[in-house]
Amino acid sequence: MKIRIGAALTVGAALGIASALAQPAASNIEAHLAAAKAAAGFDFTGTLARVCIAPQTGPGRDVAPGPAPARSTWFTEPAKVFDNLYFVGTKIHSSWALTSSDGIILIDTLYEYASDEAIVGGMKKLGLDPANVKYVIISHAHGDHVGGAKLMQDRFKSRIVMAAPDWDSIEKSVNQYPNGKPKRDIVGADGQKIALGDASVTLVFTPGHTPGTLSMIFQVKDQGRPLTIAYSGGTAFNFVNDAPHFDIYINSQRKMAEAAARAGATVLMSNHSEFDNAVTKIKLMAARKAGEAHPFEIGREAVARYFKVTDECAQVAKLRL
Ligand SMILES: [Zn+2]
């Protein structure tokens, strides 16, 4: 009996100590969560839900892609969104064609199953020739963005741009590319400009989501008016969840926030509609009246808030480790 009481007291004492130690961390979590919610407002609900509220997942395994889902789950019509930027993505993932005086730069390439119809077919529907795609910039080597890279490389001899660590991960993968891998081509580096005719995309190396995630800054025109886009290359926390990885991720969010502010970006884009509401905003384009703001133009302050959400939510996740 004495032993039992002693054990109970020890457990109780241990719990007391644990809760005392946990309190500052818990209040920090609440503070970062509140900051993230405030930054998200109603602009970035999808981003907030995914990285601050939904349970986190670890890195994906090196397995073959599953069967293609039904077309009705992903297909959406392509659209001209700016004078020189065209959406050729799906309901879930984005792929963008940036036209120039000397050809096209394609940004991200969806899953392999969607790439032929959405990108190649979509460009044709919009009057663009996919054979004019000179560069394909891949934000990171996950299947939902790199899936069409091999097609573009093989069929149109497009040059593929990716950061070194993500080229490495493709080369190391045993199972993820049953239909073949894109061959290592241009190694994108921090600050590098991918220039074509009168268009130029500046790469910002933002490791975290993957070791080689590339974000981007580039200009488009809306009815002749130049606008700067900050394109976030990777968002979710499906990487090794430990403090060093979260620190890398957090630093990258701050670096991209700075790059966006320096460039005067007023448009925030991501490669998932979940994070930037691309597909919904494209629908709104149809109802846009002369003189109304472009649905993608959210302003510098809102662009900054996006990176505040990912920064704060990463701090929440790190404190919860
Ligand atoms: Zn990814």
PDB file of C-alpha atoms and ligand atoms in Angstrom:
ATOM      1  CA  MET A   1       0.000   0.000   0.000  1.00  0.00           C
ATOM      2  CA  LYS A   2       2.753   2.389   0.902  1.00  0.00           C
ATOM      3  CA  ILE A   3       4.469   1.621  -2.337  1.00  0.00           C
ATOM      4  CA  ARG A   4       1.269   2.342  -4.241  1.00  0.00           C
ATOM      5  CA  ILE A   5       0.763   5.698  -2.516  1.00  0.00           C
ATOM      6  CA  GLY A   6       4.383   6.561  -3.135  1.00  0.00           C
ATOM      7  CA  ALA A   7       4.005   5.688  -6.799  1.00  0.00           C
ATOM      8  CA  ALA A   8       0.851   7.791  -7.049  1.00  0.00           C
ATOM      9  CA  LEU A   9       2.570  10.738  -5.421  1.00  0.00           C
ATOM     10  CA  THR A  10       5.527  10.393  -7.747  1.00  0.00           C
ATOM     11  CA  VAL A  11       3.284  10.277 -10.786  1.00  0.00           C
ATOM     12  CA  GLY A  12       1.303  13.244  -9.476  1.00  0.00           C
ATOM     13  CA  ALA A  13       4.476  15.202  -8.836  1.00  0.00           C
ATOM     14  CA  ALA A  14       5.799  14.313 -12.261  1.00  0.00           C
ATOM     15  CA  LEU A  15       2.554  15.453 -13.873  1.00  0.00           C
ATOM     16  CA  GLY A  16       2.702  18.679 -11.901  1.00  0.00           C
ATOM     17  CA  ILE A  17       6.226  19.362 -13.099  1.00  0.00           C
ATOM     18  CA  ALA A  18       5.333  18.426 -16.646  1.00  0.00           C
ATOM     19  CA  SER A  19       2.343  20.753 -16.725  1.00  0.00           C
ATOM     20  CA  ALA A  20       4.384  23.558 -15.152  1.00  0.00           C
ATOM     21  CA  LEU A  21       7.051  23.085 -17.835  1.00  0.00           C
ATOM     22  CA  ALA A  22       4.450  22.813 -20.561  1.00  0.00           C
ATOM     23  CA  GLN A  23       2.686  26.048 -19.660  1.00  0.00           C
ATOM     24  CA  PRO A  24       5.048  28.544 -21.288  1.00  0.00           C
ATOM     25  CA  ALA A  25       5.226  26.388 -24.414  1.00  0.00           C
ATOM     26  CA  ALA A  26       1.456  26.049 -24.519  1.00  0.00           C
ATOM     27  CA  SER A  27       0.935  29.785 -24.222  1.00  0.00           C
ATOM     28  CA  ASN A  28       3.535  30.307 -26.944  1.00  0.00           C
ATOM     29  CA  ILE A  29       1.611  27.918 -29.151  1.00  0.00           C
ATOM     30  CA  GLU A  30      -1.565  29.893 -28.478  1.00  0.00           C
ATOM     31  CA  ALA A  31       0.220  33.184 -29.220  1.00  0.00           C
ATOM     32  CA  HIS A  32       1.626  31.928 -32.536  1.00  0.00           C
ATOM     33  CA  LEU A  33      -1.717  30.389 -33.476  1.00  0.00           C
ATOM     34  CA  ALA A  34      -3.493  33.671 -32.741  1.00  0.00           C
ATOM     35  CA  ALA A  35      -0.913  35.558 -34.829  1.00  0.00           C
ATOM     36  CA  ALA A  36      -1.409  33.101 -37.686  1.00  0.00           C
ATOM     37  CA  LYS A  37      -5.203  33.428 -37.533  1.00  0.00           C
ATOM     38  CA  ALA A  38      -4.976  37.215 -37.504  1.00  0.00           C
ATOM     39  CA  ALA A  39      -2.606  37.190 -40.481  1.00  0.00           C
ATOM     40  CA  ALA A  40      -4.802  34.767 -42.445  1.00  0.00           C
ATOM     41  CA  GLY A  41      -8.048  36.684 -42.001  1.00  0.00           C
ATOM     42  CA  PHE A  42     -10.422  35.496 -44.721  1.00  0.00           C
ATOM     43  CA  ASP A  43      -7.722  35.649 -47.409  1.00  0.00           C
ATOM     44  CA  PHE A  44      -5.751  32.522 -46.530  1.00  0.00           C
ATOM     45  CA  THR A  45      -8.194  30.191 -44.824  1.00  0.00           C
ATOM     46  CA  GLY A  46      -6.969  27.161 -46.800  1.00  0.00           C
ATOM     47  CA  THR A  47      -3.351  27.808 -45.864  1.00  0.00           C
ATOM     48  CA  LEU A  48      -4.252  28.352 -42.206  1.00  0.00           C
ATOM     49  CA  ALA A  49      -6.343  25.171 -42.070  1.00  0.00           C
ATOM     50  CA  ARG A  50      -3.678  23.038 -43.720  1.00  0.00           C
ATOM     51  CA  VAL A  51      -0.577  24.139 -41.841  1.00  0.00           C
ATOM     52  CA  CYS A  52      -1.927  25.395 -38.501  1.00  0.00           C
ATOM     53  CA  ILE A  53      -4.956  23.250 -37.792  1.00  0.00           C
ATOM     54  CA  ALA A  54      -4.988  19.958 -39.753  1.00  0.00           C
ATOM     55  CA  PRO A  55      -2.765  17.239 -38.285  1.00  0.00           C
ATOM     56  CA  GLN A  56       0.708  17.176 -39.758  1.00  0.00           C
ATOM     57  CA  THR A  57       2.079  14.407 -41.880  1.00  0.00           C
ATOM     58  CA  GLY A  58       5.631  13.242 -42.353  1.00  0.00           C
ATOM     59  CA  PRO A  59       7.418  12.938 -45.679  1.00  0.00           C
ATOM     60  CA  GLY A  60       5.880  10.800 -48.397  1.00  0.00           C
ATOM     61  CA  ARG A  61       7.388   7.403 -49.052  1.00  0.00           C
ATOM     62  CA  ASP A  62       9.178   6.421 -52.243  1.00  0.00           C
ATOM     63  CA  VAL A  63       6.231   4.572 -53.750  1.00  0.00           C
ATOM     64  CA  ALA A  64       4.724   4.437 -57.227  1.00  0.00           C
ATOM     65  CA  PRO A  65       1.864   6.860 -57.888  1.00  0.00           C
ATOM     66  CA  GLY A  66      -1.613   5.398 -57.401  1.00  0.00           C
ATOM     67  CA  PRO A  67      -4.102   5.038 -60.247  1.00  0.00           C
ATOM     68  CA  ALA A  68      -5.291   8.289 -61.856  1.00  0.00           C
ATOM     69  CA  PRO A  69      -8.458   9.613 -60.218  1.00  0.00           C
ATOM     70  CA  ALA A  70     -11.603  10.209 -62.277  1.00  0.00           C
ATOM     71  CA  ARG A  71     -11.180  13.135 -64.685  1.00  0.00           C
ATOM     72  CA  SER A  72     -14.229  14.861 -63.192  1.00  0.00           C
ATOM     73  CA  THR A  73     -12.378  15.218 -59.874  1.00  0.00           C
ATOM     74  CA  TRP A  74      -9.579  17.314 -61.358  1.00  0.00           C
ATOM     75  CA  PHE A  75     -10.500  18.777 -64.728  1.00  0.00           C
ATOM     76  CA  THR A  76     -11.194  22.487 -65.002  1.00  0.00           C
ATOM     77  CA  GLU A  77     -11.123  24.751 -68.038  1.00  0.00           C
ATOM     78  CA  PRO A  78      -7.896  26.616 -68.811  1.00  0.00           C
ATOM     79  CA  ALA A  79      -8.053  30.391 -68.672  1.00  0.00           C
ATOM     80  CA  LYS A  80      -6.261  33.579 -69.611  1.00  0.00           C
ATOM     81  CA  VAL A  81      -5.741  35.341 -66.266  1.00  0.00           C
ATOM     82  CA  PHE A  82      -3.372  38.215 -67.095  1.00  0.00           C
ATOM     83  CA  ASP A  83      -2.320  39.700 -70.463  1.00  0.00           C
ATOM     84  CA  ASN A  84       0.637  37.298 -70.510  1.00  0.00           C
ATOM     85  CA  LEU A  85      -0.207  34.598 -67.938  1.00  0.00           C
ATOM     86  CA  TYR A  86      -2.460  31.623 -68.589  1.00  0.00           C
ATOM     87  CA  PHE A  87      -3.779  28.998 -66.165  1.00  0.00           C
ATOM     88  CA  VAL A  88      -3.404  25.434 -67.444  1.00  0.00           C
ATOM     89  CA  GLY A  89      -3.858  23.672 -64.110  1.00  0.00           C
ATOM     90  CA  THR A  90      -6.460  21.479 -62.465  1.00  0.00           C
ATOM     91  CA  LYS A  91      -9.051  22.079 -59.755  1.00  0.00           C
ATOM     92  CA  ILE A  92      -6.365  21.307 -57.189  1.00  0.00           C
ATOM     93  CA  HIS A  93      -2.953  22.106 -58.671  1.00  0.00           C
ATOM     94  CA  SER A  94      -1.662  25.035 -60.679  1.00  0.00           C
ATOM     95  CA  SER A  95       0.372  25.192 -63.839  1.00  0.00           C
ATOM     96  CA  TRP A  96       0.962  28.591 -65.410  1.00  0.00           C
ATOM     97  CA  ALA A  97       2.125  29.592 -68.886  1.00  0.00           C
ATOM     98  CA  LEU A  98       3.953  32.937 -68.931  1.00  0.00           C
ATOM     99  CA  THR A  99       4.141  34.177 -72.504  1.00  0.00           C
ATOM    100  CA  SER A 100       6.907  36.391 -73.839  1.00  0.00           C
ATOM    101  CA  SER A 101       8.104  37.906 -77.093  1.00  0.00           C
ATOM    102  CA  ASP A 102      10.265  34.827 -77.624  1.00  0.00           C
ATOM    103  CA  GLY A 103       8.295  31.842 -76.374  1.00  0.00           C
ATOM    104  CA  ILE A 104       6.725  30.556 -73.180  1.00  0.00           C
ATOM    105  CA  ILE A 105       7.928  29.826 -69.643  1.00  0.00           C
ATOM    106  CA  LEU A 106       5.825  27.141 -67.951  1.00  0.00           C
ATOM    107  CA  ILE A 107       5.669  27.060 -64.152  1.00  0.00           C
ATOM    108  CA  ASP A 108       4.934  23.641 -62.598  1.00  0.00           C
ATOM    109  CA  THR A 109       3.482  20.638 -64.390  1.00  0.00           C
ATOM    110  CA  LEU A 110       0.807  18.899 -62.233  1.00  0.00           C
ATOM    111  CA  TYR A 111       0.513  15.140 -61.798  1.00  0.00           C
ATOM    112  CA  GLU A 112       1.525  13.061 -64.772  1.00  0.00           C
ATOM    113  CA  TYR A 113      -2.070  11.882 -65.365  1.00  0.00           C
ATOM    114  CA  ALA A 114      -3.339  15.464 -65.838  1.00  0.00           C
ATOM    115  CA  SER A 115      -0.407  17.024 -67.639  1.00  0.00           C
ATOM    116  CA  ASP A 116      -1.171  16.082 -71.238  1.00  0.00           C
ATOM    117  CA  GLU A 117      -4.791  17.204 -71.244  1.00  0.00           C
ATOM    118  CA  ALA A 118      -4.529  20.161 -68.841  1.00  0.00           C
ATOM    119  CA  ILE A 119      -1.206  21.631 -69.999  1.00  0.00           C
ATOM    120  CA  VAL A 120      -0.775  20.600 -73.634  1.00  0.00           C
ATOM    121  CA  GLY A 121      -4.514  20.499 -74.373  1.00  0.00           C
ATOM    122  CA  GLY A 122      -5.163  23.607 -72.278  1.00  0.00           C
ATOM    123  CA  MET A 123      -2.535  25.661 -74.072  1.00  0.00           C
ATOM    124  CA  LYS A 124      -3.941  24.643 -77.449  1.00  0.00           C
ATOM    125  CA  LYS A 125      -7.460  25.628 -76.335  1.00  0.00           C
ATOM    126  CA  LEU A 126      -6.108  29.049 -75.372  1.00  0.00           C
ATOM    127  CA  GLY A 127      -4.362  29.489 -78.711  1.00  0.00           C
ATOM    128  CA  LEU A 128      -0.857  28.868 -77.342  1.00  0.00           C
ATOM    129  CA  ASP A 129       1.567  26.455 -78.996  1.00  0.00           C
ATOM    130  CA  PRO A 130       3.078  24.079 -76.414  1.00  0.00           C
ATOM    131  CA  ALA A 131       6.051  23.643 -78.761  1.00  0.00           C
ATOM    132  CA  ASN A 132       6.969  27.245 -77.819  1.00  0.00           C
ATOM    133  CA  VAL A 133       7.594  26.324 -74.174  1.00  0.00           C
ATOM    134  CA  LYS A 134      11.325  27.014 -73.882  1.00  0.00           C
ATOM    135  CA  TYR A 135      11.625  26.693 -70.102  1.00  0.00           C
ATOM    136  CA  VAL A 136       9.716  24.720 -67.488  1.00  0.00           C
ATOM    137  CA  ILE A 137      10.397  25.800 -63.913  1.00  0.00           C
ATOM    138  CA  ILE A 138       9.532  23.167 -61.306  1.00  0.00           C
ATOM    139  CA  SER A 139       8.951  24.532 -57.807  1.00  0.00           C
ATOM    140  CA  HIS A 140       9.803  21.182 -56.234  1.00  0.00           C
ATOM    141  CA  ALA A 141      10.075  17.509 -57.079  1.00  0.00           C
ATOM    142  CA  HIS A 142       6.817  16.169 -55.708  1.00  0.00           C
ATOM    143  CA  GLY A 143       4.603  14.193 -58.074  1.00  0.00           C
ATOM    144  CA  ASP A 144       1.864  16.836 -58.157  1.00  0.00           C
ATOM    145  CA  HIS A 145       4.210  19.445 -59.685  1.00  0.00           C
ATOM    146  CA  VAL A 146       6.902  17.513 -61.557  1.00  0.00           C
ATOM    147  CA  GLY A 147       4.545  14.998 -63.217  1.00  0.00           C
ATOM    148  CA  GLY A 148       4.565  16.614 -66.675  1.00  0.00           C
ATOM    149  CA  ALA A 149       8.249  17.571 -66.790  1.00  0.00           C
ATOM    150  CA  LYS A 150       9.305  14.475 -68.713  1.00  0.00           C
ATOM    151  CA  LEU A 151       6.508  14.989 -71.253  1.00  0.00           C
ATOM    152  CA  MET A 152       7.604  18.604 -71.877  1.00  0.00           C
ATOM    153  CA  GLN A 153      11.258  17.569 -72.117  1.00  0.00           C
ATOM    154  CA  ASP A 154      10.629  14.611 -74.456  1.00  0.00           C
ATOM    155  CA  ARG A 155       7.915  16.057 -76.702  1.00  0.00           C
ATOM    156  CA  PHE A 156       8.845  19.723 -76.939  1.00  0.00           C
ATOM    157  CA  LYS A 157      12.535  19.776 -75.936  1.00  0.00           C
ATOM    158  CA  SER A 158      11.670  22.309 -73.213  1.00  0.00           C
ATOM    159  CA  ARG A 159      14.530  23.040 -70.824  1.00  0.00           C
ATOM    160  CA  ILE A 160      13.652  21.947 -67.280  1.00  0.00           C
ATOM    161  CA  VAL A 161      14.740  24.109 -64.324  1.00  0.00           C
ATOM    162  CA  MET A 162      14.884  22.677 -60.793  1.00  0.00           C
ATOM    163  CA  ALA A 163      17.120  23.164 -57.758  1.00  0.00           C
ATOM    164  CA  ALA A 164      19.950  20.675 -57.220  1.00  0.00           C
ATOM    165  CA  PRO A 165      18.567  18.890 -54.128  1.00  0.00           C
ATOM    166  CA  ASP A 166      15.305  18.129 -55.926  1.00  0.00           C
ATOM    167  CA  TRP A 167      17.106  16.875 -59.063  1.00  0.00           C
ATOM    168  CA  ASP A 168      18.996  14.634 -56.630  1.00  0.00           C
ATOM    169  CA  SER A 169      15.794  13.319 -55.082  1.00  0.00           C
ATOM    170  CA  ILE A 170      14.415  12.397 -58.519  1.00  0.00           C
ATOM    171  CA  GLU A 171      17.613  10.549 -59.338  1.00  0.00           C
ATOM    172  CA  LYS A 172      17.565   8.709 -56.013  1.00  0.00           C
ATOM    173  CA  SER A 173      13.899   7.681 -56.269  1.00  0.00           C
ATOM    174  CA  VAL A 174      13.388   3.996 -57.032  1.00  0.00           C
ATOM    175  CA  ASN A 175       9.606   3.766 -57.375  1.00  0.00           C
ATOM    176  CA  GLN A 176       8.070   7.186 -58.025  1.00  0.00           C
ATOM    177  CA  TYR A 177       8.690   7.372 -61.773  1.00  0.00           C
ATOM    178  CA  PRO A 178       7.438   4.110 -63.312  1.00  0.00           C
ATOM    179  CA  ASN A 179       7.113   5.823 -66.717  1.00  0.00           C
ATOM    180  CA  GLY A 180      10.585   7.367 -66.624  1.00  0.00           C
ATOM    181  CA  LYS A 181      12.222  10.396 -65.036  1.00  0.00           C
ATOM    182  CA  PRO A 182      12.956  13.827 -66.479  1.00  0.00           C
ATOM    183  CA  LYS A 183      16.684  14.021 -67.214  1.00  0.00           C
ATOM    184  CA  ARG A 184      18.731  16.454 -65.130  1.00  0.00           C
ATOM    185  CA  ASP A 185      18.871  19.743 -67.008  1.00  0.00           C
ATOM    186  CA  ILE A 186      19.204  23.299 -65.689  1.00  0.00           C
ATOM    187  CA  VAL A 187      20.093  23.549 -61.996  1.00  0.00           C
ATOM    188  CA  GLY A 188      18.199  26.563 -60.670  1.00  0.00           C
ATOM    189  CA  ALA A 189      20.054  28.672 -58.123  1.00  0.00           C
ATOM    190  CA  ASP A 190      19.060  31.386 -55.666  1.00  0.00           C
ATOM    191  CA  GLY A 191      18.685  34.734 -57.407  1.00  0.00           C
ATOM    192  CA  GLN A 192      18.984  33.252 -60.900  1.00  0.00           C
ATOM    193  CA  LYS A 193      16.859  34.870 -63.596  1.00  0.00           C
ATOM    194  CA  ILE A 194      15.199  32.635 -66.156  1.00  0.00           C
ATOM    195  CA  ALA A 195      14.797  35.155 -68.959  1.00  0.00           C
ATOM    196  CA  LEU A 196      13.018  34.722 -72.275  1.00  0.00           C
ATOM    197  CA  GLY A 197      12.272  37.619 -74.624  1.00  0.00           C
ATOM    198  CA  ASP A 198      10.558  40.302 -72.560  1.00  0.00           C
ATOM    199  CA  ALA A 199       9.743  37.943 -69.632  1.00  0.00           C
ATOM    200  CA  SER A 200      11.921  37.068 -66.690  1.00  0.00           C
ATOM    201  CA  VAL A 201      11.395  34.909 -63.605  1.00  0.00           C
ATOM    202  CA  THR A 202      13.686  35.353 -60.591  1.00  0.00           C
ATOM    203  CA  LEU A 203      14.244  32.186 -58.563  1.00  0.00           C
ATOM    204  CA  VAL A 204      14.307  32.379 -54.772  1.00  0.00           C
ATOM    205  CA  PHE A 205      15.767  29.310 -53.104  1.00  0.00           C
ATOM    206  CA  THR A 206      13.335  28.493 -50.266  1.00  0.00           C
ATOM    207  CA  PRO A 207      14.176  25.045 -48.884  1.00  0.00           C
ATOM    208  CA  GLY A 208      11.837  23.568 -46.304  1.00  0.00           C
ATOM    209  CA  HIS A 209       8.885  21.880 -47.972  1.00  0.00           C
ATOM    210  CA  THR A 210      11.559  19.980 -49.916  1.00  0.00           C
ATOM    211  CA  PRO A 211      15.335  20.500 -49.680  1.00  0.00           C
ATOM    212  CA  GLY A 212      15.324  22.317 -53.029  1.00  0.00           C
ATOM    213  CA  THR A 213      12.031  24.210 -53.125  1.00  0.00           C
ATOM    214  CA  LEU A 214      12.142  27.173 -55.506  1.00  0.00           C
ATOM    215  CA  SER A 215       9.852  30.144 -55.071  1.00  0.00           C
ATOM    216  CA  MET A 216       9.649  32.843 -57.719  1.00  0.00           C
ATOM    217  CA  ILE A 217       9.165  36.534 -58.364  1.00  0.00           C
ATOM    218  CA  PHE A 218       7.981  37.678 -61.783  1.00  0.00           C
ATOM    219  CA  GLN A 219       6.025  40.392 -63.524  1.00  0.00           C
ATOM    220  CA  VAL A 220       2.837  40.125 -65.513  1.00  0.00           C
ATOM    221  CA  LYS A 221       0.563  42.728 -67.074  1.00  0.00           C
ATOM    222  CA  ASP A 222      -3.091  43.334 -66.334  1.00  0.00           C
ATOM    223  CA  GLN A 223      -4.616  45.317 -69.206  1.00  0.00           C
ATOM    224  CA  GLY A 224      -1.184  46.792 -69.808  1.00  0.00           C
ATOM    225  CA  ARG A 225      -0.469  47.564 -66.152  1.00  0.00           C
ATOM    226  CA  PRO A 226       2.567  45.742 -64.719  1.00  0.00           C
ATOM    227  CA  LEU A 227       2.008  43.714 -61.538  1.00  0.00           C
ATOM    228  CA  THR A 228       4.518  41.668 -59.564  1.00  0.00           C
ATOM    229  CA  ILE A 229       3.738  38.124 -58.460  1.00  0.00           C
ATOM    230  CA  ALA A 230       5.245  36.315 -55.487  1.00  0.00           C
ATOM    231  CA  TYR A 231       4.954  32.578 -56.179  1.00  0.00           C
ATOM    232  CA  SER A 232       5.373  30.384 -53.115  1.00  0.00           C
ATOM    233  CA  GLY A 233       6.976  27.105 -54.184  1.00  0.00           C
ATOM    234  CA  GLY A 234       6.070  24.824 -51.275  1.00  0.00           C
ATOM    235  CA  THR A 235       3.739  25.104 -48.317  1.00  0.00           C
ATOM    236  CA  ALA A 236       2.761  21.991 -46.352  1.00  0.00           C
ATOM    237  CA  PHE A 237       4.825  20.381 -43.600  1.00  0.00           C
ATOM    238  CA  ASN A 238       5.213  16.931 -45.169  1.00  0.00           C
ATOM    239  CA  PHE A 239       8.943  16.877 -44.518  1.00  0.00           C
ATOM    240  CA  VAL A 240      10.897  15.363 -41.619  1.00  0.00           C
ATOM    241  CA  ASN A 241       9.214  17.040 -38.642  1.00  0.00           C
ATOM    242  CA  ASP A 242      12.040  18.086 -36.345  1.00  0.00           C
ATOM    243  CA  ALA A 243      13.327  21.435 -35.093  1.00  0.00           C
ATOM    244  CA  PRO A 244      16.135  21.877 -37.671  1.00  0.00           C
ATOM    245  CA  HIS A 245      13.743  21.245 -40.588  1.00  0.00           C
ATOM    246  CA  PHE A 246      11.170  23.689 -39.199  1.00  0.00           C
ATOM    247  CA  ASP A 247      13.930  26.300 -38.740  1.00  0.00           C
ATOM    248  CA  ILE A 248      14.931  25.920 -42.395  1.00  0.00           C
ATOM    249  CA  TYR A 249      11.285  26.262 -43.426  1.00  0.00           C
ATOM    250  CA  ILE A 250      10.713  29.324 -41.214  1.00  0.00           C
ATOM    251  CA  ASN A 251      13.849  31.055 -42.565  1.00  0.00           C
ATOM    252  CA  SER A 252      12.625  30.469 -46.099  1.00  0.00           C
ATOM    253  CA  GLN A 253       9.221  32.023 -45.361  1.00  0.00           C
ATOM    254  CA  ARG A 254      10.971  35.133 -44.017  1.00  0.00           C
ATOM    255  CA  LYS A 255      13.359  35.233 -46.960  1.00  0.00           C
ATOM    256  CA  MET A 256      10.483  35.025 -49.453  1.00  0.00           C
ATOM    257  CA  ALA A 257       8.465  37.630 -47.531  1.00  0.00           C
ATOM    258  CA  GLU A 258      11.449  39.969 -47.853  1.00  0.00           C
ATOM    259  CA  ALA A 259      11.930  39.201 -51.543  1.00  0.00           C
ATOM    260  CA  ALA A 260       8.224  39.831 -52.188  1.00  0.00           C
ATOM    261  CA  ALA A 261       8.302  43.125 -50.276  1.00  0.00           C
ATOM    262  CA  ARG A 262      11.484  44.274 -52.042  1.00  0.00           C
ATOM    263  CA  ALA A 263       9.925  43.507 -55.435  1.00  0.00           C
ATOM    264  CA  GLY A 264       6.652  45.229 -54.478  1.00  0.00           C
ATOM    265  CA  ALA A 265       4.608  42.080 -55.107  1.00  0.00           C
ATOM    266  CA  THR A 266       0.860  42.634 -54.908  1.00  0.00           C
ATOM    267  CA  VAL A 267      -0.167  39.162 -56.112  1.00  0.00           C
ATOM    268  CA  LEU A 268       0.416  35.953 -54.138  1.00  0.00           C
ATOM    269  CA  MET A 269       0.378  32.672 -55.977  1.00  0.00           C
ATOM    270  CA  SER A 270       0.990  29.122 -54.905  1.00  0.00           C
ATOM    271  CA  ASN A 271       0.967  25.798 -56.737  1.00  0.00           C
ATOM    272  CA  HIS A 272      -2.166  24.560 -54.920  1.00  0.00           C
ATOM    273  CA  SER A 273      -5.553  26.279 -55.204  1.00  0.00           C
ATOM    274  CA  GLU A 274      -6.037  25.342 -51.560  1.00  0.00           C
ATOM    275  CA  PHE A 275      -3.489  28.009 -50.657  1.00  0.00           C
ATOM    276  CA  ASP A 276      -4.128  30.820 -53.167  1.00  0.00           C
ATOM    277  CA  ASN A 277      -7.771  30.194 -54.211  1.00  0.00           C
ATOM    278  CA  ALA A 278      -6.657  30.267 -57.853  1.00  0.00           C
ATOM    279  CA  VAL A 279      -9.579  28.303 -59.294  1.00  0.00           C
ATOM    280  CA  THR A 280     -12.181  30.377 -57.419  1.00  0.00           C
ATOM    281  CA  LYS A 281     -10.481  33.618 -58.436  1.00  0.00           C
ATOM    282  CA  ILE A 282     -10.397  32.498 -62.057  1.00  0.00           C
ATOM    283  CA  LYS A 283     -14.180  31.987 -61.873  1.00  0.00           C
ATOM    284  CA  LEU A 284     -14.519  35.544 -60.542  1.00  0.00           C
ATOM    285  CA  MET A 285     -12.666  36.850 -63.609  1.00  0.00           C
ATOM    286  CA  ALA A 286     -15.789  36.202 -65.682  1.00  0.00           C
ATOM    287  CA  ALA A 287     -17.772  38.718 -63.601  1.00  0.00           C
ATOM    288  CA  ARG A 288     -15.076  41.393 -63.556  1.00  0.00           C
ATOM    289  CA  LYS A 289     -16.312  44.747 -64.783  1.00  0.00           C
ATOM    290  CA  ALA A 290     -14.175  47.468 -66.383  1.00  0.00           C
ATOM    291  CA  GLY A 291     -12.199  49.325 -63.734  1.00  0.00           C
ATOM    292  CA  GLU A 292     -12.633  46.632 -61.070  1.00  0.00           C
ATOM    293  CA  ALA A 293      -9.563  45.238 -59.323  1.00  0.00           C
ATOM    294  CA  HIS A 294      -8.090  41.999 -60.606  1.00  0.00           C
ATOM    295  CA  PRO A 295      -9.167  39.158 -58.256  1.00  0.00           C
ATOM    296  CA  PHE A 296      -5.541  38.068 -57.830  1.00  0.00           C
ATOM    297  CA  GLU A 297      -4.306  41.552 -56.910  1.00  0.00           C
ATOM    298  CA  ILE A 298      -4.486  41.521 -53.117  1.00  0.00           C
ATOM    299  CA  GLY A 299      -1.870  44.174 -52.318  1.00  0.00           C
ATOM    300  CA  ARG A 300       1.514  44.198 -50.592  1.00  0.00           C
ATOM    301  CA  GLU A 301       0.108  43.993 -47.088  1.00  0.00           C
ATOM    302  CA  ALA A 302      -1.883  40.823 -47.857  1.00  0.00           C
ATOM    303  CA  VAL A 303       1.111  39.235 -49.604  1.00  0.00           C
ATOM    304  CA  ALA A 304       3.121  39.852 -46.435  1.00  0.00           C
ATOM    305  CA  ARG A 305       0.339  38.294 -44.348  1.00  0.00           C
ATOM    306  CA  TYR A 306       0.509  35.083 -46.370  1.00  0.00           C
ATOM    307  CA  PHE A 307       4.122  34.517 -45.356  1.00  0.00           C
ATOM    308  CA  LYS A 308       3.239  35.459 -41.778  1.00  0.00           C
ATOM    309  CA  VAL A 309       0.701  32.612 -41.736  1.00  0.00           C
ATOM    310  CA  THR A 310       3.212  29.983 -42.889  1.00  0.00           C
ATOM    311  CA  ASP A 311       5.899  31.389 -40.550  1.00  0.00           C
ATOM    312  CA  GLU A 312       3.640  31.412 -37.461  1.00  0.00           C
ATOM    313  CA  CYS A 313       2.107  28.004 -38.208  1.00  0.00           C
ATOM    314  CA  ALA A 314       5.585  26.487 -38.577  1.00  0.00           C
ATOM    315  CA  GLN A 315       6.435  27.909 -35.155  1.00  0.00           C
ATOM    316  CA  VAL A 316       3.266  26.319 -33.745  1.00  0.00           C
ATOM    317  CA  ALA A 317       4.227  22.951 -35.273  1.00  0.00           C
ATOM    318  CA  LYS A 318       7.801  23.239 -33.977  1.00  0.00           C
ATOM    319  CA  LEU A 319       6.565  23.959 -30.436  1.00  0.00           C
ATOM    320  CA  ARG A 320       4.240  20.974 -30.614  1.00  0.00           C
ATOM    321  CA  LEU A 321       7.109  18.562 -31.401  1.00  0.00           C
TER     322      LEU A 321
HETATM  323 ZN    ZN B   1       4.949  19.210 -52.386  1.00  0.00          ZN
END
